[in-house]
């Protein structure tokens, strides 16, 4: 197979054949039709030109540096849950938000769902599109001769699958998680949300739900949603005066909550949903699922995407055991992925409120705060790039 031509080499060839930069035929008018096959085929190539060889990069010196990938491993995830339920002094607008945040965390760490597939995406602002009750199914099934609640969520707005309804994945969360802390059980939190919304037809209390058993001649029993909640979001917005309303929580709103929670938990760089999605996909690849199953799980239309954009450069292959002819392990790499999420338990926002207040009264704190304010004022009046970088570096040191 011939070696792939790099973007730079492709551009040189084009220039030798008379190509020149011109945007005379480009405007901002939307084109409301599908790409033609010949255009679609070359789309990725043109995108590479724009990213790597575009005129803006040369004119204003755009950086081609990429942000390091972070992975929300089980250890890092537990920092967030402990902060929410054991150490959090934060007062939310509505106490139900604590349950909602914990439930949403589980939807993102137990599945590879993207932010805009559960919350309202910023590109669909005002549409109310996200995870709705009609996109989900609740049932009770037998597990080891005991009834178990299970909840299936379909990613109805999976990226790139607008015209592929049959390919949109459905993920199942379930009740039975033996030998684990109660806080990691997804159904505990989902059932709280369902009952608060009056969503389960004919059942209003936890006692009623836990008493349900499938019929003797069936392995499961579907619990229907109340008709009036079918179009409602599973994760709505909440306010001080109201119970959860009919308006879906936006992705921006949940991201802000996630940022605040990360900092309060001592995590230096806020966690994103993408760091959860990456780890979810890595864990799935290490459990002998077929490539087709993994592609469906990720909601990808191209097998290459998983390897190229999501898998860590930290390999899970146990070459040491292979060489020594020992049983292979799969646990040795996770600590190194955990390290990508840097945590400092002594970060200011992770301290209790009283400790924060006491710290603000100290002379050292006031002195540092004054220096930061002074540098920020200087930055507003300086145009020299070197001075800006130097002052920014000094301010960053004061922040840390």
PDB file of N, CA and C in Angstrom, residues 264-361:
ATOM      1  N   UNK A 264     -14.039  21.947  43.561  1.00  0.00           N
ATOM      2  CA  UNK A 264     -14.323  21.688  44.977  1.00  0.00           C
ATOM      3  C   UNK A 264     -13.716  20.365  45.431  1.00  0.00           C
ATOM      4  N   UNK A 265     -13.578  19.413  44.497  1.00  0.00           N
ATOM      5  CA  UNK A 265     -12.982  18.111  44.825  1.00  0.00           C
ATOM      6  C   UNK A 265     -11.458  18.145  44.741  1.00  0.00           C
ATOM      7  N   UNK A 266     -10.899  19.323  44.439  1.00  0.00           N
ATOM      8  CA  UNK A 266      -9.442  19.457  44.393  1.00  0.00           C
ATOM      9  C   UNK A 266      -8.817  19.099  43.070  1.00  0.00           C
ATOM     10  N   UNK A 267      -9.616  18.956  42.020  1.00  0.00           N
ATOM     11  CA  UNK A 267      -9.088  18.611  40.694  1.00  0.00           C
ATOM     12  C   UNK A 267      -8.677  19.890  39.985  1.00  0.00           C
ATOM     13  N   UNK A 268      -7.416  19.964  39.575  1.00  0.00           N
ATOM     14  CA  UNK A 268      -6.850  21.220  39.090  1.00  0.00           C
ATOM     15  C   UNK A 268      -7.433  21.665  37.758  1.00  0.00           C
ATOM     16  N   UNK A 269      -7.654  20.729  36.843  1.00  0.00           N
ATOM     17  CA  UNK A 269      -8.230  21.053  35.542  1.00  0.00           C
ATOM     18  C   UNK A 269      -9.616  20.418  35.486  1.00  0.00           C
ATOM     19  N   UNK A 270     -10.668  21.231  35.370  1.00  0.00           N
ATOM     20  CA  UNK A 270     -12.042  20.712  35.467  1.00  0.00           C
ATOM     21  C   UNK A 270     -12.316  19.523  34.557  1.00  0.00           C
ATOM     22  N   UNK A 271     -13.061  18.578  35.090  1.00  0.00           N
ATOM     23  CA  UNK A 271     -13.471  17.383  34.352  1.00  0.00           C
ATOM     24  C   UNK A 271     -14.479  17.772  33.272  1.00  0.00           C
ATOM     25  N   UNK A 272     -14.394  17.119  32.131  1.00  0.00           N
ATOM     26  CA  UNK A 272     -15.378  17.306  31.070  1.00  0.00           C
ATOM     27  C   UNK A 272     -16.054  15.970  30.766  1.00  0.00           C
ATOM     28  N   UNK A 273     -17.190  16.041  30.087  1.00  0.00           N
ATOM     29  CA  UNK A 273     -17.885  14.814  29.692  1.00  0.00           C
ATOM     30  C   UNK A 273     -17.013  13.993  28.755  1.00  0.00           C
ATOM     31  N   UNK A 274     -16.172  14.666  27.958  1.00  0.00           N
ATOM     32  CA  UNK A 274     -15.313  13.921  27.041  1.00  0.00           C
ATOM     33  C   UNK A 274     -14.317  13.037  27.776  1.00  0.00           C
ATOM     34  N   UNK A 275     -13.841  13.473  28.943  1.00  0.00           N
ATOM     35  CA  UNK A 275     -12.907  12.630  29.700  1.00  0.00           C
ATOM     36  C   UNK A 275     -13.618  11.379  30.213  1.00  0.00           C
ATOM     37  N   UNK A 276     -14.919  11.481  30.471  1.00  0.00           N
ATOM     38  CA  UNK A 276     -15.702  10.304  30.867  1.00  0.00           C
ATOM     39  C   UNK A 276     -15.909   9.382  29.670  1.00  0.00           C
ATOM     40  N   UNK A 277     -16.229   9.973  28.538  1.00  0.00           N
ATOM     41  CA  UNK A 277     -16.472   9.181  27.326  1.00  0.00           C
ATOM     42  C   UNK A 277     -15.215   8.406  26.921  1.00  0.00           C
ATOM     43  N   UNK A 278     -14.062   9.055  27.004  1.00  0.00           N
ATOM     44  CA  UNK A 278     -12.810   8.369  26.637  1.00  0.00           C
ATOM     45  C   UNK A 278     -12.588   7.137  27.511  1.00  0.00           C
ATOM     46  N   UNK A 279     -12.730   7.314  28.830  1.00  0.00           N
ATOM     47  CA  UNK A 279     -12.472   6.194  29.737  1.00  0.00           C
ATOM     48  C   UNK A 279     -13.496   5.084  29.540  1.00  0.00           C
ATOM     49  N   UNK A 280     -14.743   5.451  29.300  1.00  0.00           N
ATOM     50  CA  UNK A 280     -15.782   4.448  29.054  1.00  0.00           C
ATOM     51  C   UNK A 280     -15.438   3.595  27.841  1.00  0.00           C
ATOM     52  N   UNK A 281     -14.948   4.229  26.789  1.00  0.00           N
ATOM     53  CA  UNK A 281     -14.596   3.489  25.575  1.00  0.00           C
ATOM     54  C   UNK A 281     -13.352   2.628  25.788  1.00  0.00           C
ATOM     55  N   UNK A 282     -12.392   3.131  26.560  1.00  0.00           N
ATOM     56  CA  UNK A 282     -11.186   2.343  26.850  1.00  0.00           C
ATOM     57  C   UNK A 282     -11.549   1.095  27.651  1.00  0.00           C
ATOM     58  N   UNK A 283     -12.394   1.260  28.668  1.00  0.00           N
ATOM     59  CA  UNK A 283     -12.799   0.105  29.472  1.00  0.00           C
ATOM     60  C   UNK A 283     -13.527  -0.923  28.615  1.00  0.00           C
ATOM     61  N   UNK A 284     -14.331  -0.449  27.675  1.00  0.00           N
ATOM     62  CA  UNK A 284     -15.069  -1.371  26.809  1.00  0.00           C
ATOM     63  C   UNK A 284     -14.134  -2.146  25.891  1.00  0.00           C
ATOM     64  N   UNK A 285     -13.086  -1.488  25.381  1.00  0.00           N
ATOM     65  CA  UNK A 285     -12.167  -2.177  24.466  1.00  0.00           C
ATOM     66  C   UNK A 285     -11.362  -3.251  25.179  1.00  0.00           C
ATOM     67  N   UNK A 286     -11.242  -3.160  26.502  1.00  0.00           N
ATOM     68  CA  UNK A 286     -10.453  -4.143  27.242  1.00  0.00           C
ATOM     69  C   UNK A 286     -11.245  -5.351  27.691  1.00  0.00           C
ATOM     70  N   UNK A 287     -12.473  -5.503  27.191  1.00  0.00           N
ATOM     71  CA  UNK A 287     -13.321  -6.600  27.662  1.00  0.00           C
ATOM     72  C   UNK A 287     -13.806  -7.517  26.551  1.00  0.00           C
ATOM     73  N   UNK A 288     -12.988  -7.673  25.526  1.00  0.00           N
ATOM     74  CA  UNK A 288     -13.191  -8.697  24.481  1.00  0.00           C
ATOM     75  C   UNK A 288     -14.472  -8.533  23.669  1.00  0.00           C
ATOM     76  N   UNK A 289     -15.006  -7.309  23.588  1.00  0.00           N
ATOM     77  CA  UNK A 289     -16.156  -7.087  22.706  1.00  0.00           C
ATOM     78  C   UNK A 289     -15.665  -6.990  21.261  1.00  0.00           C
ATOM     79  N   UNK A 290     -16.518  -7.367  20.333  1.00  0.00           N
ATOM     80  CA  UNK A 290     -16.136  -7.309  18.923  1.00  0.00           C
ATOM     81  C   UNK A 290     -16.035  -5.857  18.463  1.00  0.00           C
ATOM     82  N   UNK A 291     -15.331  -5.639  17.353  1.00  0.00           N
ATOM     83  CA  UNK A 291     -15.197  -4.288  16.814  1.00  0.00           C
ATOM     84  C   UNK A 291     -16.550  -3.718  16.415  1.00  0.00           C
ATOM     85  N   UNK A 292     -17.422  -4.572  15.896  1.00  0.00           N
ATOM     86  CA  UNK A 292     -18.756  -4.109  15.512  1.00  0.00           C
ATOM     87  C   UNK A 292     -19.550  -3.657  16.741  1.00  0.00           C
ATOM     88  N   UNK A 293     -19.441  -4.421  17.831  1.00  0.00           N
ATOM     89  CA  UNK A 293     -20.157  -4.073  19.055  1.00  0.00           C
ATOM     90  C   UNK A 293     -19.617  -2.769  19.640  1.00  0.00           C
ATOM     91  N   UNK A 294     -18.304  -2.585  19.596  1.00  0.00           N
ATOM     92  CA  UNK A 294     -17.697  -1.359  20.113  1.00  0.00           C
ATOM     93  C   UNK A 294     -18.086  -0.150  19.274  1.00  0.00           C
ATOM     94  N   UNK A 295     -18.151  -0.332  17.960  1.00  0.00           N
ATOM     95  CA  UNK A 295     -18.557   0.762  17.074  1.00  0.00           C
ATOM     96  C   UNK A 295     -19.986   1.178  17.371  1.00  0.00           C
ATOM     97  N   UNK A 296     -20.857   0.208  17.589  1.00  0.00           N
ATOM     98  CA  UNK A 296     -22.250   0.495  17.952  1.00  0.00           C
ATOM     99  C   UNK A 296     -22.316   1.179  19.316  1.00  0.00           C
ATOM    100  N   UNK A 297     -21.556   0.684  20.282  1.00  0.00           N
ATOM    101  CA  UNK A 297     -21.524   1.235  21.636  1.00  0.00           C
ATOM    102  C   UNK A 297     -21.125   2.709  21.624  1.00  0.00           C
ATOM    103  N   UNK A 298     -20.133   3.031  20.806  1.00  0.00           N
ATOM    104  CA  UNK A 298     -19.621   4.402  20.748  1.00  0.00           C
ATOM    105  C   UNK A 298     -20.483   5.321  19.896  1.00  0.00           C
ATOM    106  N   UNK A 299     -21.403   4.741  19.108  1.00  0.00           N
ATOM    107  CA  UNK A 299     -22.200   5.501  18.130  1.00  0.00           C
ATOM    108  C   UNK A 299     -21.288   6.130  17.087  1.00  0.00           C
ATOM    109  N   UNK A 300     -20.336   5.334  16.621  1.00  0.00           N
ATOM    110  CA  UNK A 300     -19.460   5.770  15.534  1.00  0.00           C
ATOM    111  C   UNK A 300     -19.948   5.162  14.220  1.00  0.00           C
ATOM    112  N   UNK A 301     -19.702   5.865  13.146  1.00  0.00           N
ATOM    113  CA  UNK A 301     -20.017   5.319  11.825  1.00  0.00           C
ATOM    114  C   UNK A 301     -18.757   4.836  11.128  1.00  0.00           C
ATOM    115  N   UNK A 302     -17.604   5.043  11.778  1.00  0.00           N
ATOM    116  CA  UNK A 302     -16.319   4.662  11.201  1.00  0.00           C
ATOM    117  C   UNK A 302     -15.485   3.983  12.280  1.00  0.00           C
ATOM    118  N   UNK A 303     -15.013   2.782  12.025  1.00  0.00           N
ATOM    119  CA  UNK A 303     -14.226   2.040  13.028  1.00  0.00           C
ATOM    120  C   UNK A 303     -12.937   2.764  13.408  1.00  0.00           C
ATOM    121  N   UNK A 304     -12.391   3.536  12.482  1.00  0.00           N
ATOM    122  CA  UNK A 304     -11.097   4.188  12.715  1.00  0.00           C
ATOM    123  C   UNK A 304     -11.205   5.250  13.809  1.00  0.00           C
ATOM    124  N   UNK A 305     -12.382   5.862  13.963  1.00  0.00           N
ATOM    125  CA  UNK A 305     -12.550   6.979  14.895  1.00  0.00           C
ATOM    126  C   UNK A 305     -12.160   6.603  16.317  1.00  0.00           C
ATOM    127  N   UNK A 306     -12.546   5.430  16.773  1.00  0.00           N
ATOM    128  CA  UNK A 306     -12.255   4.999  18.142  1.00  0.00           C
ATOM    129  C   UNK A 306     -10.757   4.960  18.395  1.00  0.00           C
ATOM    130  N   UNK A 307     -10.023   4.311  17.506  1.00  0.00           N
ATOM    131  CA  UNK A 307      -8.576   4.173  17.692  1.00  0.00           C
ATOM    132  C   UNK A 307      -7.869   5.521  17.555  1.00  0.00           C
ATOM    133  N   UNK A 308      -8.332   6.336  16.613  1.00  0.00           N
ATOM    134  CA  UNK A 308      -7.627   7.586  16.305  1.00  0.00           C
ATOM    135  C   UNK A 308      -7.868   8.675  17.343  1.00  0.00           C
ATOM    136  N   UNK A 309      -9.109   8.799  17.826  1.00  0.00           N
ATOM    137  CA  UNK A 309      -9.478   9.959  18.625  1.00  0.00           C
ATOM    138  C   UNK A 309      -9.723   9.684  20.105  1.00  0.00           C
ATOM    139  N   UNK A 310      -9.895   8.425  20.508  1.00  0.00           N
ATOM    140  CA  UNK A 310     -10.323   8.164  21.885  1.00  0.00           C
ATOM    141  C   UNK A 310      -9.363   7.308  22.698  1.00  0.00           C
ATOM    142  N   UNK A 311      -8.778   6.296  22.090  1.00  0.00           N
ATOM    143  CA  UNK A 311      -7.930   5.402  22.877  1.00  0.00           C
ATOM    144  C   UNK A 311      -6.680   6.124  23.352  1.00  0.00           C
ATOM    145  N   UNK A 312      -6.247   5.780  24.547  1.00  0.00           N
ATOM    146  CA  UNK A 312      -5.076   6.421  25.136  1.00  0.00           C
ATOM    147  C   UNK A 312      -3.793   5.917  24.478  1.00  0.00           C
ATOM    148  N   UNK A 313      -2.767   6.771  24.508  1.00  0.00           N
ATOM    149  CA  UNK A 313      -1.453   6.328  24.037  1.00  0.00           C
ATOM    150  C   UNK A 313      -0.808   5.378  25.050  1.00  0.00           C
ATOM    151  N   UNK A 314      -1.383   5.304  26.252  1.00  0.00           N
ATOM    152  CA  UNK A 314      -0.920   4.356  27.276  1.00  0.00           C
ATOM    153  C   UNK A 314      -1.537   3.000  26.953  1.00  0.00           C
ATOM    154  N   UNK A 315      -0.742   2.080  26.495  1.00  0.00           N
ATOM    155  CA  UNK A 315      -1.275   0.806  26.011  1.00  0.00           C
ATOM    156  C   UNK A 315      -1.703  -0.112  27.145  1.00  0.00           C
ATOM    157  N   UNK A 316      -2.746  -0.888  26.885  1.00  0.00           N
ATOM    158  CA  UNK A 316      -3.232  -1.887  27.843  1.00  0.00           C
ATOM    159  C   UNK A 316      -2.604  -3.259  27.619  1.00  0.00           C
ATOM    160  N   UNK A 317      -1.762  -3.375  26.615  1.00  0.00           N
ATOM    161  CA  UNK A 317      -1.135  -4.664  26.311  1.00  0.00           C
ATOM    162  C   UNK A 317      -0.080  -4.978  27.375  1.00  0.00           C
ATOM    163  N   UNK A 318      -0.214  -6.112  28.031  1.00  0.00           N
ATOM    164  CA  UNK A 318       0.717  -6.514  29.092  1.00  0.00           C
ATOM    165  C   UNK A 318       1.893  -7.259  28.467  1.00  0.00           C
ATOM    166  N   UNK A 319       2.818  -6.500  27.909  1.00  0.00           N
ATOM    167  CA  UNK A 319       3.946  -7.116  27.203  1.00  0.00           C
ATOM    168  C   UNK A 319       4.890  -7.835  28.162  1.00  0.00           C
ATOM    169  N   UNK A 320       4.954  -7.369  29.409  1.00  0.00           N
ATOM    170  CA  UNK A 320       5.813  -8.030  30.399  1.00  0.00           C
ATOM    171  C   UNK A 320       5.328  -9.457  30.650  1.00  0.00           C
ATOM    172  N   UNK A 321       4.027  -9.619  30.870  1.00  0.00           N
ATOM    173  CA  UNK A 321       3.471 -10.952  31.096  1.00  0.00           C
ATOM    174  C   UNK A 321       3.591 -11.819  29.846  1.00  0.00           C
ATOM    175  N   UNK A 322       3.410 -11.183  28.684  1.00  0.00           N
ATOM    176  CA  UNK A 322       3.547 -11.936  27.431  1.00  0.00           C
ATOM    177  C   UNK A 322       4.954 -12.513  27.312  1.00  0.00           C
ATOM    178  N   UNK A 323       5.949 -11.681  27.610  1.00  0.00           N
ATOM    179  CA  UNK A 323       7.334 -12.123  27.480  1.00  0.00           C
ATOM    180  C   UNK A 323       7.658 -13.225  28.487  1.00  0.00           C
ATOM    181  N   UNK A 324       7.159 -13.070  29.717  1.00  0.00           N
ATOM    182  CA  UNK A 324       7.447 -14.047  30.769  1.00  0.00           C
ATOM    183  C   UNK A 324       6.495 -15.241  30.747  1.00  0.00           C
ATOM    184  N   UNK A 325       5.563 -15.224  29.769  1.00  0.00           N
ATOM    185  CA  UNK A 325       4.585 -16.312  29.627  1.00  0.00           C
ATOM    186  C   UNK A 325       3.748 -16.486  30.898  1.00  0.00           C
ATOM    187  N   UNK A 326       3.296 -15.345  31.439  1.00  0.00           N
ATOM    188  CA  UNK A 326       2.436 -15.322  32.614  1.00  0.00           C
ATOM    189  C   UNK A 326       1.022 -14.913  32.198  1.00  0.00           C
ATOM    190  N   UNK A 327       0.019 -15.168  33.049  1.00  0.00           N
ATOM    191  CA  UNK A 327      -1.333 -14.672  32.742  1.00  0.00           C
ATOM    192  C   UNK A 327      -1.308 -13.146  32.613  1.00  0.00           C
ATOM    193  N   UNK A 328      -1.924 -12.636  31.589  1.00  0.00           N
ATOM    194  CA  UNK A 328      -1.896 -11.182  31.364  1.00  0.00           C
ATOM    195  C   UNK A 328      -2.819 -10.457  32.340  1.00  0.00           C
ATOM    196  N   UNK A 329      -2.456  -9.197  32.617  1.00  0.00           N
ATOM    197  CA  UNK A 329      -3.240  -8.348  33.509  1.00  0.00           C
ATOM    198  C   UNK A 329      -3.831  -7.181  32.715  1.00  0.00           C
ATOM    199  N   UNK A 330      -4.887  -6.575  33.270  1.00  0.00           N
ATOM    200  CA  UNK A 330      -5.493  -5.415  32.608  1.00  0.00           C
ATOM    201  C   UNK A 330      -5.582  -4.205  33.532  1.00  0.00           C
ATOM    202  N   UNK A 331      -5.037  -4.341  34.765  1.00  0.00           N
ATOM    203  CA  UNK A 331      -5.206  -3.279  35.758  1.00  0.00           C
ATOM    204  C   UNK A 331      -4.031  -2.315  35.848  1.00  0.00           C
ATOM    205  N   UNK A 332      -2.924  -2.625  35.204  1.00  0.00           N
ATOM    206  CA  UNK A 332      -1.694  -1.875  35.456  1.00  0.00           C
ATOM    207  C   UNK A 332      -1.672  -0.485  34.819  1.00  0.00           C
ATOM    208  N   UNK A 333      -2.466  -0.249  33.785  1.00  0.00           N
ATOM    209  CA  UNK A 333      -2.404   1.028  33.056  1.00  0.00           C
ATOM    210  C   UNK A 333      -3.344   2.086  33.619  1.00  0.00           C
ATOM    211  N   UNK A 334      -4.330   1.660  34.399  1.00  0.00           N
ATOM    212  CA  UNK A 334      -5.362   2.617  34.829  1.00  0.00           C
ATOM    213  C   UNK A 334      -4.792   3.722  35.701  1.00  0.00           C
ATOM    214  N   UNK A 335      -3.807   3.404  36.562  1.00  0.00           N
ATOM    215  CA  UNK A 335      -3.211   4.436  37.408  1.00  0.00           C
ATOM    216  C   UNK A 335      -2.574   5.543  36.576  1.00  0.00           C
ATOM    217  N   UNK A 336      -1.983   5.159  35.452  1.00  0.00           N
ATOM    218  CA  UNK A 336      -1.332   6.158  34.605  1.00  0.00           C
ATOM    219  C   UNK A 336      -2.363   7.053  33.918  1.00  0.00           C
ATOM    220  N   UNK A 337      -3.535   6.501  33.599  1.00  0.00           N
ATOM    221  CA  UNK A 337      -4.593   7.353  33.052  1.00  0.00           C
ATOM    222  C   UNK A 337      -5.170   8.239  34.151  1.00  0.00           C
ATOM    223  N   UNK A 338      -5.246   7.715  35.377  1.00  0.00           N
ATOM    224  CA  UNK A 338      -5.728   8.531  36.497  1.00  0.00           C
ATOM    225  C   UNK A 338      -4.848   9.760  36.687  1.00  0.00           C
ATOM    226  N   UNK A 339      -3.555   9.596  36.435  1.00  0.00           N
ATOM    227  CA  UNK A 339      -2.612  10.700  36.618  1.00  0.00           C
ATOM    228  C   UNK A 339      -2.870  11.863  35.674  1.00  0.00           C
ATOM    229  N   UNK A 340      -3.603  11.620  34.572  1.00  0.00           N
ATOM    230  CA  UNK A 340      -3.880  12.721  33.640  1.00  0.00           C
ATOM    231  C   UNK A 340      -4.837  13.736  34.253  1.00  0.00           C
ATOM    232  N   UNK A 341      -5.598  13.327  35.283  1.00  0.00           N
ATOM    233  CA  UNK A 341      -6.468  14.247  36.021  1.00  0.00           C
ATOM    234  C   UNK A 341      -5.730  14.636  37.293  1.00  0.00           C
ATOM    235  N   UNK A 342      -5.085  15.783  37.277  1.00  0.00           N
ATOM    236  CA  UNK A 342      -4.254  16.201  38.407  1.00  0.00           C
ATOM    237  C   UNK A 342      -5.143  16.726  39.534  1.00  0.00           C
ATOM    238  N   UNK A 343      -4.875  16.222  40.738  1.00  0.00           N
ATOM    239  CA  UNK A 343      -5.710  16.584  41.887  1.00  0.00           C
ATOM    240  C   UNK A 343      -4.854  17.132  43.007  1.00  0.00           C
ATOM    241  N   UNK A 344      -5.335  18.211  43.617  1.00  0.00           N
ATOM    242  CA  UNK A 344      -4.679  18.805  44.769  1.00  0.00           C
ATOM    243  C   UNK A 344      -5.744  19.050  45.836  1.00  0.00           C
ATOM    244  N   UNK A 345      -5.806  18.218  46.884  1.00  0.00           N
ATOM    245  CA  UNK A 345      -6.859  18.352  47.906  1.00  0.00           C
ATOM    246  C   UNK A 345      -6.812  19.686  48.644  1.00  0.00           C
ATOM    247  N   UNK A 346      -5.700  20.451  48.479  1.00  0.00           N
ATOM    248  CA  UNK A 346      -5.581  21.719  49.184  1.00  0.00           C
ATOM    249  C   UNK A 346      -5.920  22.917  48.305  1.00  0.00           C
ATOM    250  N   UNK A 347      -6.499  22.677  47.121  1.00  0.00           N
ATOM    251  CA  UNK A 347      -6.971  23.790  46.303  1.00  0.00           C
ATOM    252  C   UNK A 347      -7.958  24.629  47.106  1.00  0.00           C
ATOM    253  N   UNK A 348      -7.925  25.952  46.893  1.00  0.00           N
ATOM    254  CA  UNK A 348      -8.737  26.859  47.706  1.00  0.00           C
ATOM    255  C   UNK A 348     -10.214  26.474  47.719  1.00  0.00           C
ATOM    256  N   UNK A 349     -10.788  26.208  46.542  1.00  0.00           N
ATOM    257  CA  UNK A 349     -12.222  25.917  46.459  1.00  0.00           C
ATOM    258  C   UNK A 349     -12.593  24.580  47.087  1.00  0.00           C
ATOM    259  N   UNK A 350     -11.608  23.709  47.305  1.00  0.00           N
ATOM    260  CA  UNK A 350     -11.914  22.410  47.911  1.00  0.00           C
ATOM    261  C   UNK A 350     -11.900  22.481  49.438  1.00  0.00           C
ATOM    262  N   UNK A 351     -11.512  23.648  49.994  1.00  0.00           N
ATOM    263  CA  UNK A 351     -11.476  23.805  51.446  1.00  0.00           C
ATOM    264  C   UNK A 351     -12.873  24.114  51.983  1.00  0.00           C
ATOM    265  N   UNK A 352     -13.162  23.737  53.232  1.00  0.00           N
ATOM    266  CA  UNK A 352     -14.454  24.096  53.837  1.00  0.00           C
ATOM    267  C   UNK A 352     -14.642  25.611  53.845  1.00  0.00           C
ATOM    268  N   UNK A 353     -15.902  26.062  53.832  1.00  0.00           N
ATOM    269  CA  UNK A 353     -16.207  27.490  53.721  1.00  0.00           C
ATOM    270  C   UNK A 353     -15.555  28.307  54.840  1.00  0.00           C
ATOM    271  N   UNK A 354     -15.556  27.794  56.083  1.00  0.00           N
ATOM    272  CA  UNK A 354     -14.974  28.546  57.197  1.00  0.00           C
ATOM    273  C   UNK A 354     -13.470  28.714  57.012  1.00  0.00           C
ATOM    274  N   UNK A 355     -12.808  27.657  56.538  1.00  0.00           N
ATOM    275  CA  UNK A 355     -11.363  27.737  56.302  1.00  0.00           C
ATOM    276  C   UNK A 355     -11.074  28.752  55.199  1.00  0.00           C
ATOM    277  N   UNK A 356     -11.913  28.762  54.145  1.00  0.00           N
ATOM    278  CA  UNK A 356     -11.744  29.748  53.075  1.00  0.00           C
ATOM    279  C   UNK A 356     -11.860  31.166  53.632  1.00  0.00           C
ATOM    280  N   UNK A 357     -12.873  31.391  54.470  1.00  0.00           N
ATOM    281  CA  UNK A 357     -13.100  32.726  55.026  1.00  0.00           C
ATOM    282  C   UNK A 357     -11.938  33.154  55.917  1.00  0.00           C
ATOM    283  N   UNK A 358     -11.446  32.232  56.748  1.00  0.00           N
ATOM    284  CA  UNK A 358     -10.299  32.545  57.615  1.00  0.00           C
ATOM    285  C   UNK A 358      -9.072  32.876  56.778  1.00  0.00           C
ATOM    286  N   UNK A 359      -8.892  32.143  55.675  1.00  0.00           N
ATOM    287  CA  UNK A 359      -7.733  32.358  54.814  1.00  0.00           C
ATOM    288  C   UNK A 359      -7.780  33.734  54.161  1.00  0.00           C
ATOM    289  N   UNK A 360      -8.980  34.173  53.799  1.00  0.00           N
ATOM    290  CA  UNK A 360      -9.129  35.489  53.157  1.00  0.00           C
ATOM    291  C   UNK A 360      -8.721  36.633  54.092  1.00  0.00           C
ATOM    292  N   UNK A 361      -8.763  36.401  55.392  1.00  0.00           N
ATOM    293  CA  UNK A 361      -8.443  37.459  56.354  1.00  0.00           C
ATOM    294  C   UNK A 361      -6.945  37.574  56.647  1.00  0.00           C
TER     295      UNK A 361
END
